Coordinates of C-alpha atoms in Angstrom, one line a residue:
Chain A
X1 CA 90.6 253.2 122.0
X2 CA 92.3 256.4 123.3
X3 CA 89.8 258.1 121.1
X4 CA 87.0 257.1 123.4
X5 CA 88.9 258.5 126.4
X6 CA 89.4 261.8 124.6
X7 CA 85.7 262.1 123.6
X8 CA 84.5 261.2 127.1
X9 CA 86.8 263.9 128.6
X10 CA 85.6 266.5 126.1
X11 CA 82.0 265.8 127.1
X12 CA 82.9 266.2 130.8
X13 CA 84.7 269.4 130.1
X14 CA 81.8 270.8 128.1
X15 CA 79.1 269.8 130.5
X16 CA 80.7 270.6 133.8
X17 CA 82.6 273.6 132.6
X18 CA 85.8 272.5 134.3
X19 CA 89.4 272.9 133.3
X20 CA 90.6 270.2 130.9
X21 CA 93.6 269.5 133.2
X22 CA 91.3 268.5 136.0
X23 CA 89.6 265.8 134.0
X24 CA 92.0 263.0 134.7
X25 CA 90.8 259.4 134.5
X26 CA 90.6 259.1 138.2
X27 CA 88.6 262.2 138.7
X28 CA 85.2 261.6 140.3
X29 CA 82.4 263.7 138.9
X30 CA 80.8 264.7 142.2
X31 CA 83.8 264.7 144.6
X32 CA 86.5 266.2 142.3
X33 CA 84.7 268.0 139.5
X34 CA 81.8 269.7 141.3
X35 CA 78.9 268.0 139.7
X36 CA 75.6 267.4 141.4
X37 CA 73.3 264.4 141.0
X38 CA 71.4 266.1 138.1
X39 CA 74.7 266.9 136.3
X40 CA 75.6 263.2 136.4
X41 CA 72.3 262.2 134.9
X42 CA 72.9 264.7 132.1
X43 CA 76.4 263.5 131.6
X44 CA 75.2 259.9 131.2
X45 CA 72.7 261.1 128.6
X46 CA 75.5 262.9 126.7
X47 CA 77.6 259.7 126.7
X48 CA 74.6 257.8 125.3
X49 CA 74.1 260.4 122.6
X50 CA 77.8 260.5 121.7
X51 CA 78.4 256.8 121.6
X52 CA 75.0 255.6 120.4
X53 CA 74.6 253.3 123.3
X54 CA 72.1 252.8 126.1
X55 CA 73.3 253.1 129.7
X56 CA 70.7 251.5 132.0
X57 CA 70.1 253.1 135.3
X58 CA 71.8 250.4 137.4
X59 CA 74.9 250.7 135.3
X60 CA 74.7 254.6 135.3
X61 CA 74.7 254.5 139.1
X62 CA 78.2 252.9 139.1
X63 CA 79.7 255.4 136.7
X64 CA 81.3 257.7 139.3
X65 CA 84.6 258.6 137.7
X66 CA 85.9 259.5 134.2
X67 CA 87.6 256.0 134.1
X68 CA 84.2 254.3 135.0
X69 CA 82.7 256.0 132.0
X70 CA 85.5 255.1 129.6
X71 CA 85.5 251.5 130.7
X72 CA 81.7 251.1 130.4
X73 CA 81.8 252.6 126.9
X74 CA 84.7 250.5 125.7
X75 CA 82.9 247.3 126.6
X76 CA 79.5 248.3 125.5
X77 CA 79.5 251.0 122.8
X78 CA 79.0 250.3 119.1
X79 CA 81.3 253.2 118.1
Chain B
X1 CA 52.6 299.1 160.5
X2 CA 56.3 299.1 159.5
X3 CA 57.0 301.4 156.5
X4 CA 58.6 300.1 153.3
X5 CA 60.8 302.0 151.0
X6 CA 62.5 301.2 147.7
X7 CA 66.4 301.2 147.9
X8 CA 67.5 299.4 144.7
X9 CA 66.4 299.2 141.1
X10 CA 67.3 296.7 138.3
X11 CA 65.9 296.0 134.9
X12 CA 66.4 294.3 131.6
X13 CA 64.0 295.4 128.9
X14 CA 63.7 295.9 125.1
X15 CA 65.2 299.4 125.7
X16 CA 68.3 297.8 127.3
X17 CA 70.0 296.9 130.5
X18 CA 70.0 299.1 133.6
X19 CA 67.5 301.5 135.1
X20 CA 69.5 304.7 134.3
X21 CA 70.0 303.6 130.6
X22 CA 66.4 302.6 130.3
X23 CA 65.2 305.9 131.7
X24 CA 67.3 308.0 129.4
X25 CA 66.0 306.2 126.4
X26 CA 62.4 306.1 127.6
X27 CA 62.1 309.9 128.1
X28 CA 63.9 310.4 124.8
X29 CA 60.9 308.7 123.1
X30 CA 63.1 305.8 121.9
X31 CA 61.4 302.6 121.0
X32 CA 62.6 299.1 121.9
X33 CA 60.3 297.4 119.3
X34 CA 61.4 295.8 116.1
X35 CA 60.9 292.8 113.8
X36 CA 61.1 289.4 115.6
X37 CA 64.6 288.0 115.0
X38 CA 64.7 285.1 117.5
X39 CA 62.8 282.6 115.4
X40 CA 60.9 282.1 112.1
X41 CA 57.8 284.2 111.9
X42 CA 56.9 283.5 108.3
X43 CA 53.7 281.6 109.2
X44 CA 52.8 283.7 112.3
X45 CA 50.4 286.7 112.0
X46 CA 52.3 288.9 114.5
X47 CA 55.9 289.6 113.4
X48 CA 56.8 292.4 115.8
X49 CA 58.2 292.3 119.4
X50 CA 60.3 294.0 122.0
X51 CA 63.5 291.9 122.1
X52 CA 66.2 292.7 124.6
X53 CA 69.2 294.1 122.6
X54 CA 72.1 291.7 122.7
X55 CA 75.8 292.4 122.7
X56 CA 78.6 294.0 124.8
X57 CA 77.9 297.6 124.1
X58 CA 76.3 300.1 126.4
X59 CA 72.9 298.9 127.6
X60 CA 73.2 295.7 125.7
X61 CA 72.6 292.3 127.3
X62 CA 75.3 289.6 127.5
X63 CA 74.1 286.7 129.7
X64 CA 77.7 285.6 130.2
X65 CA 78.3 288.7 132.3
X66 CA 75.8 287.3 134.9
X67 CA 75.9 283.5 134.6
X68 CA 78.5 281.0 133.6
X69 CA 77.6 279.5 130.2
X70 CA 77.5 276.0 131.8
X71 CA 74.8 277.2 134.3
X72 CA 72.7 278.9 131.6
X73 CA 71.8 275.5 130.2
X74 CA 70.0 274.8 133.5
X75 CA 67.6 277.7 133.2
X76 CA 65.1 279.1 130.8
X77 CA 65.7 282.6 129.7
X78 CA 63.2 284.3 132.0
X79 CA 65.4 283.1 134.9
X80 CA 68.5 284.6 133.2
X81 CA 66.7 288.0 133.0
X82 CA 65.6 287.7 136.6
X83 CA 69.2 287.0 137.8
X84 CA 70.5 289.9 135.8
X85 CA 67.9 292.4 137.0
X86 CA 68.4 291.2 140.6
X87 CA 72.2 291.6 140.3
X88 CA 71.7 295.3 139.3
X89 CA 69.1 296.0 141.9
X90 CA 71.1 294.4 144.8
X91 CA 74.3 296.2 143.8
X92 CA 72.3 299.4 143.4
X93 CA 71.0 299.1 146.9
X94 CA 74.4 298.3 148.4
X95 CA 72.8 295.7 150.7
X96 CA 75.3 293.0 151.5
X97 CA 74.2 290.9 154.5
X98 CA 77.1 289.9 156.7
X99 CA 75.4 287.7 159.3
X100 CA 73.2 284.7 159.2
X101 CA 70.5 286.7 160.9
X102 CA 70.6 289.4 158.2
X103 CA 70.5 286.7 155.5
X104 CA 67.5 285.1 157.1
X105 CA 65.7 288.5 157.1
X106 CA 66.3 289.0 153.4
X107 CA 63.9 287.3 151.0
X108 CA 63.1 287.0 147.4
X109 CA 59.8 287.2 145.5
X110 CA 60.2 287.3 141.7
X111 CA 57.4 285.9 139.7
X112 CA 56.6 285.2 136.1
X113 CA 53.4 285.1 134.1
X114 CA 54.2 282.0 132.1
X115 CA 57.6 280.8 133.1
X116 CA 59.7 278.6 130.9
X117 CA 57.5 278.4 127.8
X118 CA 60.3 278.0 125.3
X119 CA 61.8 275.1 127.4
X120 CA 58.4 273.4 127.7
X121 CA 57.9 273.7 123.9
X122 CA 61.3 272.2 123.2
X123 CA 60.9 269.5 125.8
X124 CA 57.6 268.4 124.2
X125 CA 59.3 268.1 120.8
X126 CA 62.1 266.1 122.3
X127 CA 59.7 263.8 124.0
X128 CA 57.8 263.3 120.8
X129 CA 60.8 262.8 118.5
X130 CA 63.4 261.2 120.7
X131 CA 61.5 259.7 123.6
X132 CA 61.5 260.2 127.4
X133 CA 65.2 259.1 127.9
X134 CA 66.3 262.2 126.1
X135 CA 64.5 264.7 128.5
X136 CA 67.2 266.6 130.4
X137 CA 67.2 266.4 134.2
X138 CA 67.3 270.2 134.1
X139 CA 64.0 270.4 132.1
X140 CA 61.8 270.9 135.2
X141 CA 64.0 273.2 137.2
X142 CA 64.7 275.4 134.1
X143 CA 60.9 275.9 133.6
X144 CA 59.5 276.3 137.1
X145 CA 58.5 279.9 137.8
X146 CA 59.8 280.0 141.4
X147 CA 63.3 278.9 140.3
X148 CA 63.9 282.6 139.5
X149 CA 63.6 283.4 143.2
X150 CA 65.5 280.1 143.9
X151 CA 68.5 281.1 141.8
X152 CA 68.7 284.6 143.2
X153 CA 68.5 283.3 146.8
X154 CA 71.2 280.8 146.1
X155 CA 73.5 283.3 144.4
X156 CA 73.3 285.8 147.2
X157 CA 72.6 283.5 150.3
X158 CA 69.2 285.2 151.0
X159 CA 67.5 282.8 153.3
X160 CA 64.3 284.8 154.1
X161 CA 60.9 284.2 152.6
X162 CA 61.2 282.7 149.1
X163 CA 58.1 283.1 147.0
X164 CA 56.9 283.6 143.5
X165 CA 53.8 285.3 142.1
X166 CA 51.9 283.9 139.1
X167 CA 49.1 286.3 138.2
X168 CA 49.7 286.7 134.4
X169 CA 50.2 290.4 133.6
X170 CA 49.7 291.5 137.2
X171 CA 52.6 289.4 138.4
X172 CA 55.2 292.1 138.8
X173 CA 52.8 294.5 140.6
X174 CA 51.5 291.8 142.9
X175 CA 55.1 290.7 143.7
X176 CA 56.1 294.2 144.8
X177 CA 52.9 294.7 146.8
X178 CA 53.0 291.3 148.5
X179 CA 56.7 291.5 149.2
X180 CA 56.1 294.9 150.8
X181 CA 53.5 293.4 153.0
X182 CA 55.9 290.6 154.2
X183 CA 58.2 293.5 155.4
X184 CA 55.3 295.4 157.0
X185 CA 54.2 292.2 158.8
X186 CA 57.8 291.7 160.0
X187 CA 58.5 288.5 158.1
X188 CA 61.5 290.1 156.5
X189 CA 63.5 293.4 156.6
X190 CA 64.6 293.3 152.9
X191 CA 62.8 291.8 149.9
X192 CA 64.1 291.3 146.4
X193 CA 60.9 291.6 144.4
X194 CA 59.7 291.8 140.8
X195 CA 58.9 289.8 137.7
X196 CA 60.6 288.2 134.7
X197 CA 59.3 287.0 131.4
X198 CA 60.6 285.3 128.3
X199 CA 57.7 283.8 126.4
X200 CA 58.9 285.2 123.1
X201 CA 58.9 281.9 121.2
X202 CA 56.8 280.5 118.4
X203 CA 54.4 278.8 120.9
X204 CA 54.0 282.1 122.8
X205 CA 53.2 284.2 119.7
X206 CA 50.9 281.5 118.3
X207 CA 49.0 281.3 121.6
X208 CA 48.4 285.0 122.0
X209 CA 47.8 285.5 118.3
X210 CA 45.1 282.8 118.5
X211 CA 43.4 285.0 121.1
X212 CA 43.5 287.8 118.6
X213 CA 45.4 289.8 121.4
X214 CA 48.5 290.8 119.3
X215 CA 49.0 293.7 117.0
X216 CA 49.2 292.4 113.4
X217 CA 48.7 295.6 111.4
X218 CA 52.1 297.1 111.8
X219 CA 54.5 294.3 110.8
X220 CA 56.1 296.6 108.3
X221 CA 56.5 299.5 110.8
X222 CA 57.3 297.8 114.1
X223 CA 58.0 300.9 116.2
X224 CA 54.4 302.1 115.5
X225 CA 52.8 298.8 116.5
X226 CA 52.2 299.6 120.2
X227 CA 50.0 302.6 120.3
X228 CA 47.8 302.8 123.4
X229 CA 44.7 305.0 123.3
X230 CA 45.3 305.7 119.6
X231 CA 42.4 305.0 117.1
X232 CA 44.5 302.7 115.1
X233 CA 45.7 300.4 117.9
X234 CA 45.1 296.8 117.1
X235 CA 46.6 294.7 119.9
X236 CA 49.6 294.4 122.2
X237 CA 53.2 293.7 121.2
X238 CA 55.0 291.1 123.2
X239 CA 58.2 292.1 125.1
X240 CA 60.7 290.2 127.2
X241 CA 62.8 291.1 130.2
X242 CA 62.7 291.6 134.0
X243 CA 62.3 294.2 136.6
X244 CA 63.5 293.9 140.2
X245 CA 63.3 296.3 143.1
X246 CA 64.9 296.1 146.6
X247 CA 62.2 296.8 149.2
X248 CA 63.4 297.6 152.7
X249 CA 61.9 298.5 156.0
X250 CA 62.4 302.2 156.5
X251 CA 64.5 302.2 159.7
X252 CA 66.6 299.4 158.3
X253 CA 67.3 301.5 155.2
X254 CA 68.0 304.7 157.2
X255 CA 70.3 303.0 159.6
X256 CA 72.7 301.9 156.8
X257 CA 72.4 305.1 155.0
X258 CA 70.8 303.6 151.9
X259 CA 69.5 305.8 149.0
X260 CA 65.8 305.8 149.2
X261 CA 64.0 306.1 145.8
X262 CA 60.5 306.1 147.1
X263 CA 58.1 304.7 149.6
X264 CA 55.6 302.0 148.8
X265 CA 52.6 303.5 150.4
X266 CA 49.5 302.0 148.7
X267 CA 48.6 298.6 147.3
X268 CA 45.2 297.4 146.1
X269 CA 44.0 294.1 144.7
X270 CA 40.8 292.9 143.1
X271 CA 39.3 290.2 140.9
X272 CA 36.9 290.8 138.0
X273 CA 34.9 287.5 138.4
X274 CA 33.9 288.1 134.8
X275 CA 35.9 286.4 132.0
X276 CA 39.1 284.3 131.6
X277 CA 40.7 287.0 129.4
X278 CA 38.6 290.0 128.8
X279 CA 38.3 292.8 131.4
X280 CA 34.9 293.5 132.9
X281 CA 33.3 296.0 130.6
X282 CA 32.5 298.6 133.3
X283 CA 36.2 298.5 134.5
X284 CA 35.0 297.8 138.1
X285 CA 38.0 295.5 138.7
X286 CA 40.6 298.1 138.0
X287 CA 38.5 300.8 139.7
X288 CA 38.4 298.7 142.9
X289 CA 42.2 297.9 142.9
X290 CA 43.0 301.6 142.4
X291 CA 40.5 302.6 145.1
X292 CA 42.0 300.0 147.4
X293 CA 45.5 301.3 146.9
X294 CA 44.4 304.9 147.6
X295 CA 42.7 303.8 150.8
X296 CA 45.8 301.9 152.0
X297 CA 47.9 305.0 151.2
X298 CA 45.4 307.3 152.9
X299 CA 45.5 309.5 149.8
X300 CA 42.9 311.3 147.7
X301 CA 43.1 311.1 143.9
X302 CA 44.3 314.7 143.6
X303 CA 47.5 313.6 145.4
X304 CA 48.5 311.3 142.5
X305 CA 50.4 313.2 139.8
X306 CA 51.2 310.3 137.5
X307 CA 49.5 307.1 136.5
X308 CA 51.6 304.4 134.7
X309 CA 48.6 302.7 133.0
X310 CA 48.3 299.1 132.2
X311 CA 47.4 300.4 128.7
X312 CA 48.4 297.4 126.5
X313 CA 47.2 298.9 123.2
X314 CA 44.3 296.5 122.8
X315 CA 41.1 298.0 121.4
X316 CA 39.0 297.0 124.5
X317 CA 41.3 297.3 127.5
X318 CA 42.7 300.8 127.1
X319 CA 39.3 302.5 127.2
X320 CA 38.0 300.4 130.0
X321 CA 41.0 301.3 132.2
X322 CA 40.7 305.0 131.3
X323 CA 37.0 304.9 132.1
X324 CA 37.7 303.5 135.5
X325 CA 40.4 306.2 136.1
X326 CA 37.9 308.9 135.1
X327 CA 35.3 307.7 137.5
X328 CA 37.7 307.3 140.4
X329 CA 39.5 310.5 139.9
X330 CA 36.6 312.8 139.2
X331 CA 37.8 316.4 138.8
X332 CA 41.4 315.3 139.6
X333 CA 41.5 313.8 136.1
X334 CA 42.3 317.3 134.9
X335 CA 45.7 317.5 136.6
X336 CA 46.9 313.9 136.5
X337 CA 49.2 312.7 133.8
X338 CA 48.7 309.1 132.6
X339 CA 50.9 307.3 130.1
X340 CA 51.5 303.8 128.9
X341 CA 55.2 302.9 128.6
X342 CA 54.2 299.7 126.8
X343 CA 54.2 302.0 123.8
X344 CA 58.0 301.9 124.0
X345 CA 58.8 298.4 125.2
X346 CA 55.7 296.3 124.4
X347 CA 54.0 294.2 127.0
X348 CA 56.4 292.3 129.3
X349 CA 53.6 290.2 130.7
X350 CA 54.7 289.0 134.2
X351 CA 57.6 291.5 134.2
X352 CA 55.4 294.4 133.1
X353 CA 54.2 295.5 136.6
X354 CA 57.8 295.5 138.0
X355 CA 59.3 297.3 135.1
X356 CA 56.5 299.9 135.1
X357 CA 56.9 300.3 138.9
X358 CA 60.5 301.3 138.3
X359 CA 59.5 303.8 135.6
X360 CA 56.9 305.2 138.0
X361 CA 59.5 305.6 140.7
X362 CA 61.9 307.3 138.2
X363 CA 59.2 309.7 137.2
X364 CA 59.0 310.8 140.9
X365 CA 62.7 311.1 141.2
X366 CA 63.3 313.0 138.0
X367 CA 60.1 315.1 137.9
X368 CA 59.5 313.9 134.4
X369 CA 56.6 311.8 133.1
X370 CA 57.4 309.3 130.3
X371 CA 55.5 309.5 127.0
X372 CA 52.9 307.4 125.3
X373 CA 54.5 306.8 121.9
X374 CA 52.5 306.7 118.7
X375 CA 49.5 308.5 120.2
X376 CA 48.6 310.4 117.1
X377 CA 44.8 310.4 117.2
X378 CA 43.3 309.4 120.5
X379 CA 40.0 307.5 120.5
X380 CA 36.9 309.6 121.2
X381 CA 36.6 308.4 124.8
X382 CA 40.3 309.1 125.5
X383 CA 40.0 312.8 124.9
X384 CA 40.4 315.4 127.7
X385 CA 43.1 313.4 129.6
X386 CA 46.8 314.2 129.6
X387 CA 48.1 310.9 128.1
X388 CA 51.5 312.4 127.5
X389 CA 51.4 311.9 123.7
X390 CA 54.8 311.1 122.1
X391 CA 57.0 313.4 124.2
X392 CA 58.0 313.3 127.9
X393 CA 56.8 316.1 130.1
X394 CA 58.4 317.9 133.0
X395 CA 56.0 317.5 135.9
X396 CA 56.4 317.4 139.6
X397 CA 55.3 313.9 140.7
X398 CA 54.6 313.7 144.4
X399 CA 53.1 310.2 144.0
X400 CA 52.6 307.7 141.2
X401 CA 50.1 304.9 140.7
X402 CA 51.0 301.9 138.6
X403 CA 48.2 299.6 137.3
X404 CA 48.5 296.0 136.2
X405 CA 45.6 293.9 135.0
X406 CA 46.0 290.2 134.1
X407 CA 44.1 287.4 132.3
X408 CA 41.8 285.7 134.7
X409 CA 40.5 289.1 135.9
X410 CA 43.3 289.8 138.4
X411 CA 44.1 293.4 139.1
X412 CA 46.8 295.1 141.1
X413 CA 47.6 298.8 141.7
X414 CA 50.6 300.0 143.6
X415 CA 51.3 303.6 144.8
X416 CA 54.8 305.0 145.3
X417 CA 55.4 308.4 146.8
X418 CA 58.4 310.7 147.1
X419 CA 60.4 310.2 150.3
X420 CA 61.6 313.0 152.5

């Protein structure tokens, strides 16, 4: 399971170009990691690609932190 | 009317990065053309282009020096070139607005002929193969032409007029002329103006090749492929890059002790109303844009010492332009020098007018006119004019005229003159 957390964090680091140390589970994409609304859309697309799942828009809107993403993927992803 | 001068220059071209580096190579008769390396050309008829040299050496382009890699994903390459050329021009001018009022009086007008063609091509493939959910939220902003001006304004906090020209191969010239007018009309004191292009992708080559506009006869000898006015010319060679100038109201520039490269003294525009791609056969469109620029400058043809021609190396266009120059200049044709720097860098489409404006200004500053490479045997109708074959010439240039003509029959001529 921790594997999912690591993979999520790596995507966040790559896409937002932020320091790995800043990507804690409680970090919020917009408030803490400098993302804008378009960055968050792209992040969700990257999660979908990586984990082979579909994240509907209403669920995506609730993914605000690294932990939100990990939790959603843990309960929905095939891999 | 307020007077407008040029106080900063910046460029990224197939000859390299930087206006000084470019100029040295240009007057040394170096060529920026070579075989296309960016993508597979095995099934394309044209295999030659002017690619911007990449790397960390002198004059080589490394986008990471200008834009964080994470940000590069949000923009097509024409925007990357625009940002890089603007960085150089702004630093070169030394203009750093300190106050909100100064920022609001500084605008940006960088255009492009086609914009994010590679991104559009890739986006279409993604849509077709993976579906709409896989289209990036950055797809649209990375391809929009005015995002070049947008990014430059954001990077530097320039809050004045923010505009973008789209007139095919006249874009760069129109941007400089129109931006100068915004300053003349007191809408801004400083304008960052120019053009950027990166349509060097399979779709771009396939499209221009379908029009039979590209050179295809020199695939084995790339540096010979762009040969304006030469009997063997067979089409243009695509280039990529950007040219950006800093335009400034004269008193504003003087007050801060800026280096003044030249004055923008004439600008003429016209339409052919003839054909969607071919120039009017009698060259009346180019004739009228040059005439308009001379009228605005209050100059006679014999006061122009150098013409940077549109001269793309197509069989039709070169002679039509030269014919128009002959008719307009009359006996002054005997003393003017006219060359096409596209012979060295290819055709930068929407960036061409801006890059060539910079070369024209440098000709004034250095009293040297750049050569027309590969001009071995001029066509019959090109005889009797100093087309500066193959080697640069020392020549006093009091004023230079730069021509740009675009598909759709859109023509622009800009005149720069020595200052002081």
